[in-house]
């Protein structure tokens, strides 16, 4: 190993796990694979993934820009409430008038929805897709940039990580990922859920598919095991403008279909892709602990937030 080490150093580099174009490009290949695996040019009604520092969701946005007509597919990022920096950052850029930031030196209070100890900082970014998409140049003739979305974005830095899903524990998201979310044609929905919801989804997935997932992964699955949330997400898509009735597996393993009618015809039900990724920390012992912790949990009192509104 001592003889190999100098050679290794010549061909290695260090870069951020979420805030680097190389990471986004790697994640973006998921979209190409999905488009090739879906039959007859079928296009998803929504793509869902968990979010920490926003590297994965940035890659999904980049990938959707490459596959024709996929740039309008809704992308949904799911985060635990105790580690929701991307959720709060996206909302901080949607507010009107814009929220006050620490760089402005304004002593006005921050939005009450922010967690205790959080602060907002303005970051300067250019067109986030420049260099990632063929033919995309900064303020070039081939693509007219929307100036209101470029230049500055508000980034929320959370004061502490209180979620058990520590793999998603980023104090702030990649600024370019937030800029992508504000700039892309298709909507980016942000969802904030409790750790308990993720625990319940993890148990449901284990019962239904015999796969153990850690909370950072099972957060993605919460809409699959929460019919009201999945219905809310799908009701905003162009193909399903009205509320969609869904019947999904509960954590007891009850069978159901995507549209609640037992119709297996591909065109008769929504197509939803869940990016069930990551998680080397999950174990059977964790699942046992989840069952114990959920013993006194009342899901009726549990809070789910979608784009700043409680479900």
PDB file of C-alpha atoms in Angstrom:
ATOM      1  CA  UNK A   1       0.000   0.000   0.000  1.00  0.00           C
ATOM      2  CA  UNK A   2       2.849   2.377   0.725  1.00  0.00           C
ATOM      3  CA  UNK A   3       4.077   2.001  -2.831  1.00  0.00           C
ATOM      4  CA  UNK A   4       0.609   2.630  -4.263  1.00  0.00           C
ATOM      5  CA  UNK A   5      -0.236   5.692  -2.194  1.00  0.00           C
ATOM      6  CA  UNK A   6       1.707   8.279  -4.295  1.00  0.00           C
ATOM      7  CA  UNK A   7       0.038   6.975  -7.465  1.00  0.00           C
ATOM      8  CA  UNK A   8      -3.398   7.166  -5.871  1.00  0.00           C
ATOM      9  CA  UNK A   9      -2.825  10.786  -4.867  1.00  0.00           C
ATOM     10  CA  UNK A  10      -2.137  11.716  -8.496  1.00  0.00           C
ATOM     11  CA  UNK A  11      -5.551  10.510  -9.648  1.00  0.00           C
ATOM     12  CA  UNK A  12      -7.839  11.468  -6.778  1.00  0.00           C
ATOM     13  CA  UNK A  13      -9.626  14.647  -5.858  1.00  0.00           C
ATOM     14  CA  UNK A  14     -11.854  15.861  -3.075  1.00  0.00           C
ATOM     15  CA  UNK A  15     -15.214  17.476  -3.681  1.00  0.00           C
ATOM     16  CA  UNK A  16     -18.412  18.086  -1.748  1.00  0.00           C
ATOM     17  CA  UNK A  17     -20.917  15.276  -1.426  1.00  0.00           C
ATOM     18  CA  UNK A  18     -23.778  17.511  -2.583  1.00  0.00           C
ATOM     19  CA  UNK A  19     -22.478  20.825  -3.946  1.00  0.00           C
ATOM     20  CA  UNK A  20     -20.508  19.785  -7.010  1.00  0.00           C
ATOM     21  CA  UNK A  21     -21.489  19.441 -10.713  1.00  0.00           C
ATOM     22  CA  UNK A  22     -19.736  16.075 -10.910  1.00  0.00           C
ATOM     23  CA  UNK A  23     -22.077  14.714  -8.237  1.00  0.00           C
ATOM     24  CA  UNK A  24     -25.140  16.121 -10.001  1.00  0.00           C
ATOM     25  CA  UNK A  25     -24.083  14.617 -13.318  1.00  0.00           C
ATOM     26  CA  UNK A  26     -23.641  11.233 -11.690  1.00  0.00           C
ATOM     27  CA  UNK A  27     -27.094  11.351 -10.122  1.00  0.00           C
ATOM     28  CA  UNK A  28     -28.608  12.620 -13.385  1.00  0.00           C
ATOM     29  CA  UNK A  29     -27.984   9.268 -15.099  1.00  0.00           C
ATOM     30  CA  UNK A  30     -30.809   7.847 -12.983  1.00  0.00           C
ATOM     31  CA  UNK A  31     -33.267   9.756 -15.151  1.00  0.00           C
ATOM     32  CA  UNK A  32     -31.886   8.304 -18.374  1.00  0.00           C
ATOM     33  CA  UNK A  33     -32.135   4.806 -16.907  1.00  0.00           C
ATOM     34  CA  UNK A  34     -35.714   5.381 -15.752  1.00  0.00           C
ATOM     35  CA  UNK A  35     -36.771   6.734 -19.153  1.00  0.00           C
ATOM     36  CA  UNK A  36     -35.309   3.664 -20.854  1.00  0.00           C
ATOM     37  CA  UNK A  37     -36.958   1.215 -18.450  1.00  0.00           C
ATOM     38  CA  UNK A  38     -40.461   2.662 -18.586  1.00  0.00           C
ATOM     39  CA  UNK A  39     -42.495   1.033 -21.394  1.00  0.00           C
ATOM     40  CA  UNK A  40     -43.646   2.771 -24.574  1.00  0.00           C
ATOM     41  CA  UNK A  41     -42.305   6.194 -23.727  1.00  0.00           C
ATOM     42  CA  UNK A  42     -44.310   6.361 -20.503  1.00  0.00           C
ATOM     43  CA  UNK A  43     -43.547   9.496 -18.495  1.00  0.00           C
ATOM     44  CA  UNK A  44     -43.848   9.715 -14.694  1.00  0.00           C
ATOM     45  CA  UNK A  45     -46.418  11.977 -13.098  1.00  0.00           C
ATOM     46  CA  UNK A  46     -43.939  12.670 -10.312  1.00  0.00           C
ATOM     47  CA  UNK A  47     -40.427  11.836  -9.134  1.00  0.00           C
ATOM     48  CA  UNK A  48     -39.792  11.613  -5.392  1.00  0.00           C
ATOM     49  CA  UNK A  49     -36.575  11.561  -3.400  1.00  0.00           C
ATOM     50  CA  UNK A  50     -35.329  12.390   0.064  1.00  0.00           C
ATOM     51  CA  UNK A  51     -33.239  15.535   0.479  1.00  0.00           C
ATOM     52  CA  UNK A  52     -30.300  16.402   2.694  1.00  0.00           C
ATOM     53  CA  UNK A  53     -27.768  18.720   1.089  1.00  0.00           C
ATOM     54  CA  UNK A  54     -29.769  18.549  -2.190  1.00  0.00           C
ATOM     55  CA  UNK A  55     -27.170  16.810  -4.344  1.00  0.00           C
ATOM     56  CA  UNK A  56     -29.523  14.013  -5.413  1.00  0.00           C
ATOM     57  CA  UNK A  57     -32.477  16.249  -6.222  1.00  0.00           C
ATOM     58  CA  UNK A  58     -30.130  18.541  -8.187  1.00  0.00           C
ATOM     59  CA  UNK A  59     -29.060  15.524 -10.227  1.00  0.00           C
ATOM     60  CA  UNK A  60     -32.685  14.619 -10.924  1.00  0.00           C
ATOM     61  CA  UNK A  61     -33.358  18.152 -12.127  1.00  0.00           C
ATOM     62  CA  UNK A  62     -30.318  18.033 -14.409  1.00  0.00           C
ATOM     63  CA  UNK A  63     -31.359  14.633 -15.784  1.00  0.00           C
ATOM     64  CA  UNK A  64     -34.880  15.835 -16.519  1.00  0.00           C
ATOM     65  CA  UNK A  65     -33.441  18.685 -18.588  1.00  0.00           C
ATOM     66  CA  UNK A  66     -31.736  16.146 -20.847  1.00  0.00           C
ATOM     67  CA  UNK A  67     -34.626  13.758 -21.583  1.00  0.00           C
ATOM     68  CA  UNK A  68     -37.106  15.398 -23.997  1.00  0.00           C
ATOM     69  CA  UNK A  69     -40.307  16.722 -22.323  1.00  0.00           C
ATOM     70  CA  UNK A  70     -39.186  15.505 -18.888  1.00  0.00           C
ATOM     71  CA  UNK A  71     -38.266  19.028 -17.826  1.00  0.00           C
ATOM     72  CA  UNK A  72     -41.915  19.564 -16.832  1.00  0.00           C
ATOM     73  CA  UNK A  73     -42.228  16.505 -14.587  1.00  0.00           C
ATOM     74  CA  UNK A  74     -42.916  17.483 -10.968  1.00  0.00           C
ATOM     75  CA  UNK A  75     -40.073  16.606  -8.601  1.00  0.00           C
ATOM     76  CA  UNK A  76     -40.870  16.191  -4.924  1.00  0.00           C
ATOM     77  CA  UNK A  77     -38.228  16.473  -2.221  1.00  0.00           C
ATOM     78  CA  UNK A  78     -39.079  14.934   1.153  1.00  0.00           C
ATOM     79  CA  UNK A  79     -37.231  15.965   4.322  1.00  0.00           C
ATOM     80  CA  UNK A  80     -37.582  15.257   8.034  1.00  0.00           C
ATOM     81  CA  UNK A  81     -38.606  18.341   9.977  1.00  0.00           C
ATOM     82  CA  UNK A  82     -35.434  18.174  12.069  1.00  0.00           C
ATOM     83  CA  UNK A  83     -33.192  18.482   8.993  1.00  0.00           C
ATOM     84  CA  UNK A  84     -35.131  20.490   6.423  1.00  0.00           C
ATOM     85  CA  UNK A  85     -32.660  23.058   5.094  1.00  0.00           C
ATOM     86  CA  UNK A  86     -33.721  22.627   1.438  1.00  0.00           C
ATOM     87  CA  UNK A  87     -37.410  22.877   2.335  1.00  0.00           C
ATOM     88  CA  UNK A  88     -36.899  26.165   4.165  1.00  0.00           C
ATOM     89  CA  UNK A  89     -34.512  27.525   1.534  1.00  0.00           C
ATOM     90  CA  UNK A  90     -36.982  26.953  -1.302  1.00  0.00           C
ATOM     91  CA  UNK A  91     -39.747  28.660   0.664  1.00  0.00           C
ATOM     92  CA  UNK A  92     -37.430  31.556   1.525  1.00  0.00           C
ATOM     93  CA  UNK A  93     -37.056  32.231  -2.205  1.00  0.00           C
ATOM     94  CA  UNK A  94     -40.765  31.938  -2.959  1.00  0.00           C
ATOM     95  CA  UNK A  95     -41.938  34.425  -0.348  1.00  0.00           C
ATOM     96  CA  UNK A  96     -43.179  37.792  -1.483  1.00  0.00           C
ATOM     97  CA  UNK A  97     -41.816  40.216  -0.522  1.00  0.00           C
ATOM     98  CA  UNK A  98     -38.448  38.456  -0.166  1.00  0.00           C
ATOM     99  CA  UNK A  99     -37.390  37.529   3.346  1.00  0.00           C
ATOM    100  CA  UNK A 100     -34.709  39.497   5.132  1.00  0.00           C
ATOM    101  CA  UNK A 101     -31.255  37.979   5.165  1.00  0.00           C
ATOM    102  CA  UNK A 102     -28.242  38.279   7.394  1.00  0.00           C
ATOM    103  CA  UNK A 103     -26.201  39.983   4.676  1.00  0.00           C
ATOM    104  CA  UNK A 104     -28.657  42.845   4.501  1.00  0.00           C
ATOM    105  CA  UNK A 105     -28.054  43.742   8.133  1.00  0.00           C
ATOM    106  CA  UNK A 106     -31.783  44.069   8.756  1.00  0.00           C
ATOM    107  CA  UNK A 107     -32.913  43.393  12.299  1.00  0.00           C
ATOM    108  CA  UNK A 108     -36.439  42.470  11.221  1.00  0.00           C
ATOM    109  CA  UNK A 109     -37.568  39.080  12.536  1.00  0.00           C
ATOM    110  CA  UNK A 110     -37.137  36.006  10.362  1.00  0.00           C
ATOM    111  CA  UNK A 111     -40.215  34.072   9.196  1.00  0.00           C
ATOM    112  CA  UNK A 112     -41.807  32.226  12.134  1.00  0.00           C
ATOM    113  CA  UNK A 113     -41.801  28.971  10.162  1.00  0.00           C
ATOM    114  CA  UNK A 114     -38.013  28.715  10.427  1.00  0.00           C
ATOM    115  CA  UNK A 115     -36.632  26.425  13.132  1.00  0.00           C
ATOM    116  CA  UNK A 116     -34.992  27.968  16.165  1.00  0.00           C
ATOM    117  CA  UNK A 117     -31.409  29.047  15.533  1.00  0.00           C
ATOM    118  CA  UNK A 118     -31.793  29.192  11.740  1.00  0.00           C
ATOM    119  CA  UNK A 119     -30.437  32.068   9.683  1.00  0.00           C
ATOM    120  CA  UNK A 120     -30.751  33.087   6.049  1.00  0.00           C
ATOM    121  CA  UNK A 121     -27.783  34.060   3.893  1.00  0.00           C
ATOM    122  CA  UNK A 122     -27.832  35.294   0.321  1.00  0.00           C
ATOM    123  CA  UNK A 123     -25.588  33.339  -2.021  1.00  0.00           C
ATOM    124  CA  UNK A 124     -24.543  34.503  -5.473  1.00  0.00           C
ATOM    125  CA  UNK A 125     -25.079  31.956  -8.250  1.00  0.00           C
ATOM    126  CA  UNK A 126     -25.191  32.013 -12.017  1.00  0.00           C
ATOM    127  CA  UNK A 127     -27.323  29.875 -14.298  1.00  0.00           C
ATOM    128  CA  UNK A 128     -27.086  26.556 -12.399  1.00  0.00           C
ATOM    129  CA  UNK A 129     -27.330  24.496 -15.571  1.00  0.00           C
ATOM    130  CA  UNK A 130     -24.377  26.140 -17.332  1.00  0.00           C
ATOM    131  CA  UNK A 131     -21.696  23.560 -18.085  1.00  0.00           C
ATOM    132  CA  UNK A 132     -24.087  20.691 -17.344  1.00  0.00           C
ATOM    133  CA  UNK A 133     -26.315  20.874 -20.415  1.00  0.00           C
ATOM    134  CA  UNK A 134     -25.163  20.901 -24.015  1.00  0.00           C
ATOM    135  CA  UNK A 135     -25.708  24.282 -25.612  1.00  0.00           C
ATOM    136  CA  UNK A 136     -26.390  26.038 -22.310  1.00  0.00           C
ATOM    137  CA  UNK A 137     -24.230  29.137 -21.919  1.00  0.00           C
ATOM    138  CA  UNK A 138     -24.304  31.942 -19.372  1.00  0.00           C
ATOM    139  CA  UNK A 139     -26.664  34.583 -20.797  1.00  0.00           C
ATOM    140  CA  UNK A 140     -26.086  33.039 -24.230  1.00  0.00           C
ATOM    141  CA  UNK A 141     -28.290  33.347 -27.283  1.00  0.00           C
ATOM    142  CA  UNK A 142     -29.231  29.673 -27.203  1.00  0.00           C
ATOM    143  CA  UNK A 143     -30.994  30.035 -23.864  1.00  0.00           C
ATOM    144  CA  UNK A 144     -32.315  33.263 -22.434  1.00  0.00           C
ATOM    145  CA  UNK A 145     -31.775  33.263 -18.690  1.00  0.00           C
ATOM    146  CA  UNK A 146     -34.518  34.566 -16.428  1.00  0.00           C
ATOM    147  CA  UNK A 147     -32.600  37.238 -14.574  1.00  0.00           C
ATOM    148  CA  UNK A 148     -34.919  37.298 -11.563  1.00  0.00           C
ATOM    149  CA  UNK A 149     -33.899  33.733 -10.721  1.00  0.00           C
ATOM    150  CA  UNK A 150     -30.169  34.275 -11.056  1.00  0.00           C
ATOM    151  CA  UNK A 151     -27.728  36.358  -9.097  1.00  0.00           C
ATOM    152  CA  UNK A 152     -28.856  35.772  -5.524  1.00  0.00           C
ATOM    153  CA  UNK A 153     -30.682  32.985  -3.748  1.00  0.00           C
ATOM    154  CA  UNK A 154     -31.674  32.800  -0.115  1.00  0.00           C
ATOM    155  CA  UNK A 155     -30.077  29.858   1.663  1.00  0.00           C
ATOM    156  CA  UNK A 156     -31.308  28.754   5.064  1.00  0.00           C
ATOM    157  CA  UNK A 157     -28.684  27.518   7.499  1.00  0.00           C
ATOM    158  CA  UNK A 158     -30.315  25.492  10.257  1.00  0.00           C
ATOM    159  CA  UNK A 159     -28.881  25.866  13.724  1.00  0.00           C
ATOM    160  CA  UNK A 160     -28.901  22.179  14.607  1.00  0.00           C
ATOM    161  CA  UNK A 161     -29.919  18.765  13.283  1.00  0.00           C
ATOM    162  CA  UNK A 162     -32.598  17.213  15.484  1.00  0.00           C
ATOM    163  CA  UNK A 163     -33.788  14.430  13.173  1.00  0.00           C
ATOM    164  CA  UNK A 164     -32.824  10.811  13.689  1.00  0.00           C
ATOM    165  CA  UNK A 165     -32.230  10.668   9.924  1.00  0.00           C
ATOM    166  CA  UNK A 166     -28.658  11.867  10.387  1.00  0.00           C
ATOM    167  CA  UNK A 167     -27.627  10.907   6.852  1.00  0.00           C
ATOM    168  CA  UNK A 168     -29.767  13.848   5.719  1.00  0.00           C
ATOM    169  CA  UNK A 169     -28.230  16.147   8.313  1.00  0.00           C
ATOM    170  CA  UNK A 170     -26.913  19.016   6.188  1.00  0.00           C
ATOM    171  CA  UNK A 171     -26.927  22.432   7.799  1.00  0.00           C
ATOM    172  CA  UNK A 172     -27.561  24.099   4.434  1.00  0.00           C
ATOM    173  CA  UNK A 173     -28.352  22.929   0.876  1.00  0.00           C
ATOM    174  CA  UNK A 174     -26.290  23.422  -2.263  1.00  0.00           C
ATOM    175  CA  UNK A 175     -27.118  26.965  -3.478  1.00  0.00           C
ATOM    176  CA  UNK A 176     -27.188  25.843  -7.117  1.00  0.00           C
ATOM    177  CA  UNK A 177     -29.771  23.168  -6.277  1.00  0.00           C
ATOM    178  CA  UNK A 178     -32.057  25.832  -4.829  1.00  0.00           C
ATOM    179  CA  UNK A 179     -31.505  27.963  -7.943  1.00  0.00           C
ATOM    180  CA  UNK A 180     -32.394  24.968 -10.146  1.00  0.00           C
ATOM    181  CA  UNK A 181     -35.616  24.477  -8.206  1.00  0.00           C
ATOM    182  CA  UNK A 182     -36.591  28.093  -8.824  1.00  0.00           C
ATOM    183  CA  UNK A 183     -35.630  28.065 -12.501  1.00  0.00           C
ATOM    184  CA  UNK A 184     -36.830  24.767 -14.003  1.00  0.00           C
ATOM    185  CA  UNK A 185     -40.062  24.604 -15.999  1.00  0.00           C
ATOM    186  CA  UNK A 186     -41.606  21.792 -13.992  1.00  0.00           C
ATOM    187  CA  UNK A 187     -42.595  22.310 -10.368  1.00  0.00           C
ATOM    188  CA  UNK A 188     -40.439  21.343  -7.408  1.00  0.00           C
ATOM    189  CA  UNK A 189     -42.550  20.522  -4.371  1.00  0.00           C
ATOM    190  CA  UNK A 190     -40.991  20.427  -0.925  1.00  0.00           C
ATOM    191  CA  UNK A 191     -42.429  18.201   1.790  1.00  0.00           C
ATOM    192  CA  UNK A 192     -41.577  18.188   5.484  1.00  0.00           C
ATOM    193  CA  UNK A 193     -42.456  15.134   7.564  1.00  0.00           C
ATOM    194  CA  UNK A 194     -41.772  13.796  11.054  1.00  0.00           C
ATOM    195  CA  UNK A 195     -39.262  11.094  11.906  1.00  0.00           C
ATOM    196  CA  UNK A 196     -42.202   8.980  13.018  1.00  0.00           C
ATOM    197  CA  UNK A 197     -43.691   9.085   9.524  1.00  0.00           C
ATOM    198  CA  UNK A 198     -40.382   7.889   8.118  1.00  0.00           C
ATOM    199  CA  UNK A 199     -40.233   5.130  10.727  1.00  0.00           C
ATOM    200  CA  UNK A 200     -43.724   3.970   9.786  1.00  0.00           C
ATOM    201  CA  UNK A 201     -42.791   3.960   6.096  1.00  0.00           C
ATOM    202  CA  UNK A 202     -39.636   1.984   6.849  1.00  0.00           C
ATOM    203  CA  UNK A 203     -41.690  -0.658   8.651  1.00  0.00           C
ATOM    204  CA  UNK A 204     -44.227  -0.758   5.835  1.00  0.00           C
ATOM    205  CA  UNK A 205     -41.525  -1.204   3.200  1.00  0.00           C
ATOM    206  CA  UNK A 206     -39.909  -3.985   5.211  1.00  0.00           C
ATOM    207  CA  UNK A 207     -43.263  -5.769   5.573  1.00  0.00           C
ATOM    208  CA  UNK A 208     -44.159  -5.381   1.908  1.00  0.00           C
ATOM    209  CA  UNK A 209     -40.793  -5.856   0.180  1.00  0.00           C
ATOM    210  CA  UNK A 210     -38.525  -7.448   2.811  1.00  0.00           C
ATOM    211  CA  UNK A 211     -36.014  -4.627   2.462  1.00  0.00           C
ATOM    212  CA  UNK A 212     -34.542  -2.749   5.433  1.00  0.00           C
ATOM    213  CA  UNK A 213     -34.149   0.999   4.919  1.00  0.00           C
ATOM    214  CA  UNK A 214     -32.747   3.656   7.195  1.00  0.00           C
ATOM    215  CA  UNK A 215     -34.757   6.798   7.903  1.00  0.00           C
ATOM    216  CA  UNK A 216     -32.869   8.884   5.368  1.00  0.00           C
ATOM    217  CA  UNK A 217     -34.152   6.527   2.690  1.00  0.00           C
ATOM    218  CA  UNK A 218     -37.623   5.756   4.025  1.00  0.00           C
ATOM    219  CA  UNK A 219     -38.453   9.472   4.162  1.00  0.00           C
ATOM    220  CA  UNK A 220     -38.916   9.175   0.403  1.00  0.00           C
ATOM    221  CA  UNK A 221     -41.492   6.444   0.941  1.00  0.00           C
ATOM    222  CA  UNK A 222     -43.749   8.425   3.276  1.00  0.00           C
ATOM    223  CA  UNK A 223     -46.115   9.524   0.451  1.00  0.00           C
ATOM    224  CA  UNK A 224     -46.459   5.879  -0.611  1.00  0.00           C
ATOM    225  CA  UNK A 225     -47.803   5.013   2.840  1.00  0.00           C
ATOM    226  CA  UNK A 226     -49.771   8.233   3.401  1.00  0.00           C
ATOM    227  CA  UNK A 227     -52.669   8.332   0.898  1.00  0.00           C
ATOM    228  CA  UNK A 228     -53.668  11.928   1.678  1.00  0.00           C
ATOM    229  CA  UNK A 229     -50.123  13.145   0.984  1.00  0.00           C
ATOM    230  CA  UNK A 230     -49.770  11.225  -2.271  1.00  0.00           C
ATOM    231  CA  UNK A 231     -53.181  12.462  -3.389  1.00  0.00           C
ATOM    232  CA  UNK A 232     -52.154  16.046  -2.629  1.00  0.00           C
ATOM    233  CA  UNK A 233     -48.970  15.658  -4.649  1.00  0.00           C
ATOM    234  CA  UNK A 234     -50.670  14.094  -7.659  1.00  0.00           C
ATOM    235  CA  UNK A 235     -53.610  16.490  -7.670  1.00  0.00           C
ATOM    236  CA  UNK A 236     -51.305  19.314  -8.740  1.00  0.00           C
ATOM    237  CA  UNK A 237     -49.977  17.547 -11.843  1.00  0.00           C
ATOM    238  CA  UNK A 238     -51.318  18.419 -15.267  1.00  0.00           C
ATOM    239  CA  UNK A 239     -52.407  14.855 -16.031  1.00  0.00           C
ATOM    240  CA  UNK A 240     -54.350  14.635 -12.778  1.00  0.00           C
ATOM    241  CA  UNK A 241     -55.817  18.100 -12.115  1.00  0.00           C
ATOM    242  CA  UNK A 242     -58.382  16.762  -9.650  1.00  0.00           C
ATOM    243  CA  UNK A 243     -57.734  15.035  -6.362  1.00  0.00           C
ATOM    244  CA  UNK A 244     -56.615  11.469  -6.928  1.00  0.00           C
ATOM    245  CA  UNK A 245     -58.020   8.668  -4.810  1.00  0.00           C
ATOM    246  CA  UNK A 246     -55.197   6.391  -3.762  1.00  0.00           C
ATOM    247  CA  UNK A 247     -55.100   3.173  -1.802  1.00  0.00           C
ATOM    248  CA  UNK A 248     -51.597   2.181  -0.767  1.00  0.00           C
ATOM    249  CA  UNK A 249     -50.016  -0.458   1.424  1.00  0.00           C
ATOM    250  CA  UNK A 250     -50.321   0.214   5.121  1.00  0.00           C
ATOM    251  CA  UNK A 251     -47.578  -0.867   7.516  1.00  0.00           C
ATOM    252  CA  UNK A 252     -49.603  -4.041   8.127  1.00  0.00           C
ATOM    253  CA  UNK A 253     -49.054  -5.062   4.512  1.00  0.00           C
ATOM    254  CA  UNK A 254     -52.631  -4.622   3.234  1.00  0.00           C
ATOM    255  CA  UNK A 255     -52.672  -4.844  -0.533  1.00  0.00           C
ATOM    256  CA  UNK A 256     -53.910  -1.953  -2.632  1.00  0.00           C
ATOM    257  CA  UNK A 257     -53.528  -0.416  -6.055  1.00  0.00           C
ATOM    258  CA  UNK A 258     -52.278   2.980  -7.095  1.00  0.00           C
ATOM    259  CA  UNK A 259     -55.706   4.241  -8.053  1.00  0.00           C
ATOM    260  CA  UNK A 260     -57.703   2.335  -5.465  1.00  0.00           C
ATOM    261  CA  UNK A 261     -59.788   0.559  -8.096  1.00  0.00           C
ATOM    262  CA  UNK A 262     -57.711  -2.507  -8.803  1.00  0.00           C
ATOM    263  CA  UNK A 263     -57.213  -1.469 -12.428  1.00  0.00           C
ATOM    264  CA  UNK A 264     -53.790  -2.545 -13.668  1.00  0.00           C
ATOM    265  CA  UNK A 265     -54.032  -0.693 -16.998  1.00  0.00           C
ATOM    266  CA  UNK A 266     -50.948   1.569 -17.192  1.00  0.00           C
ATOM    267  CA  UNK A 267     -52.903   4.555 -18.515  1.00  0.00           C
ATOM    268  CA  UNK A 268     -55.587   4.301 -15.846  1.00  0.00           C
ATOM    269  CA  UNK A 269     -53.380   5.141 -12.875  1.00  0.00           C
ATOM    270  CA  UNK A 270     -50.627   7.635 -12.050  1.00  0.00           C
ATOM    271  CA  UNK A 271     -47.021   6.714 -12.610  1.00  0.00           C
ATOM    272  CA  UNK A 272     -44.915   7.680  -9.601  1.00  0.00           C
ATOM    273  CA  UNK A 273     -41.194   6.987  -9.243  1.00  0.00           C
ATOM    274  CA  UNK A 274     -39.668   6.764  -5.772  1.00  0.00           C
ATOM    275  CA  UNK A 275     -35.868   7.022  -5.628  1.00  0.00           C
ATOM    276  CA  UNK A 276     -35.249   4.512  -2.829  1.00  0.00           C
ATOM    277  CA  UNK A 277     -31.547   5.098  -2.436  1.00  0.00           C
ATOM    278  CA  UNK A 278     -28.758   5.034   0.073  1.00  0.00           C
ATOM    279  CA  UNK A 279     -28.674   3.867   3.624  1.00  0.00           C
ATOM    280  CA  UNK A 280     -26.033   1.489   4.932  1.00  0.00           C
ATOM    281  CA  UNK A 281     -27.039   2.243   8.527  1.00  0.00           C
ATOM    282  CA  UNK A 282     -30.392   0.473   8.587  1.00  0.00           C
ATOM    283  CA  UNK A 283     -30.749  -2.746  10.581  1.00  0.00           C
ATOM    284  CA  UNK A 284     -33.354  -5.137  11.927  1.00  0.00           C
ATOM    285  CA  UNK A 285     -32.613  -3.759  15.389  1.00  0.00           C
ATOM    286  CA  UNK A 286     -33.568  -0.311  14.114  1.00  0.00           C
ATOM    287  CA  UNK A 287     -36.898  -1.657  12.894  1.00  0.00           C
ATOM    288  CA  UNK A 288     -37.561  -3.147  16.309  1.00  0.00           C
ATOM    289  CA  UNK A 289     -36.807   0.209  17.895  1.00  0.00           C
ATOM    290  CA  UNK A 290     -39.125   1.944  15.413  1.00  0.00           C
ATOM    291  CA  UNK A 291     -42.006  -0.340  16.414  1.00  0.00           C
ATOM    292  CA  UNK A 292     -41.399   0.488  20.057  1.00  0.00           C
ATOM    293  CA  UNK A 293     -41.193   4.236  19.453  1.00  0.00           C
ATOM    294  CA  UNK A 294     -44.359   4.195  17.363  1.00  0.00           C
ATOM    295  CA  UNK A 295     -46.294   2.428  20.101  1.00  0.00           C
ATOM    296  CA  UNK A 296     -47.450   5.737  21.560  1.00  0.00           C
ATOM    297  CA  UNK A 297     -47.452   7.731  18.306  1.00  0.00           C
ATOM    298  CA  UNK A 298     -50.738   9.237  17.168  1.00  0.00           C
ATOM    299  CA  UNK A 299     -50.557   9.785  13.422  1.00  0.00           C
ATOM    300  CA  UNK A 300     -53.724  11.906  13.541  1.00  0.00           C
ATOM    301  CA  UNK A 301     -51.842  14.614  15.433  1.00  0.00           C
ATOM    302  CA  UNK A 302     -48.758  14.316  13.241  1.00  0.00           C
ATOM    303  CA  UNK A 303     -47.848  17.282  11.022  1.00  0.00           C
ATOM    304  CA  UNK A 304     -47.117  17.071   7.309  1.00  0.00           C
ATOM    305  CA  UNK A 305     -46.162  20.247   5.465  1.00  0.00           C
ATOM    306  CA  UNK A 306     -46.273  20.693   1.680  1.00  0.00           C
ATOM    307  CA  UNK A 307     -44.877  23.891   0.177  1.00  0.00           C
ATOM    308  CA  UNK A 308     -45.376  25.792   3.412  1.00  0.00           C
ATOM    309  CA  UNK A 309     -48.934  24.622   4.088  1.00  0.00           C
ATOM    310  CA  UNK A 310     -49.996  22.014   6.585  1.00  0.00           C
ATOM    311  CA  UNK A 311     -51.720  19.051   4.968  1.00  0.00           C
TER     312      UNK A 311
END
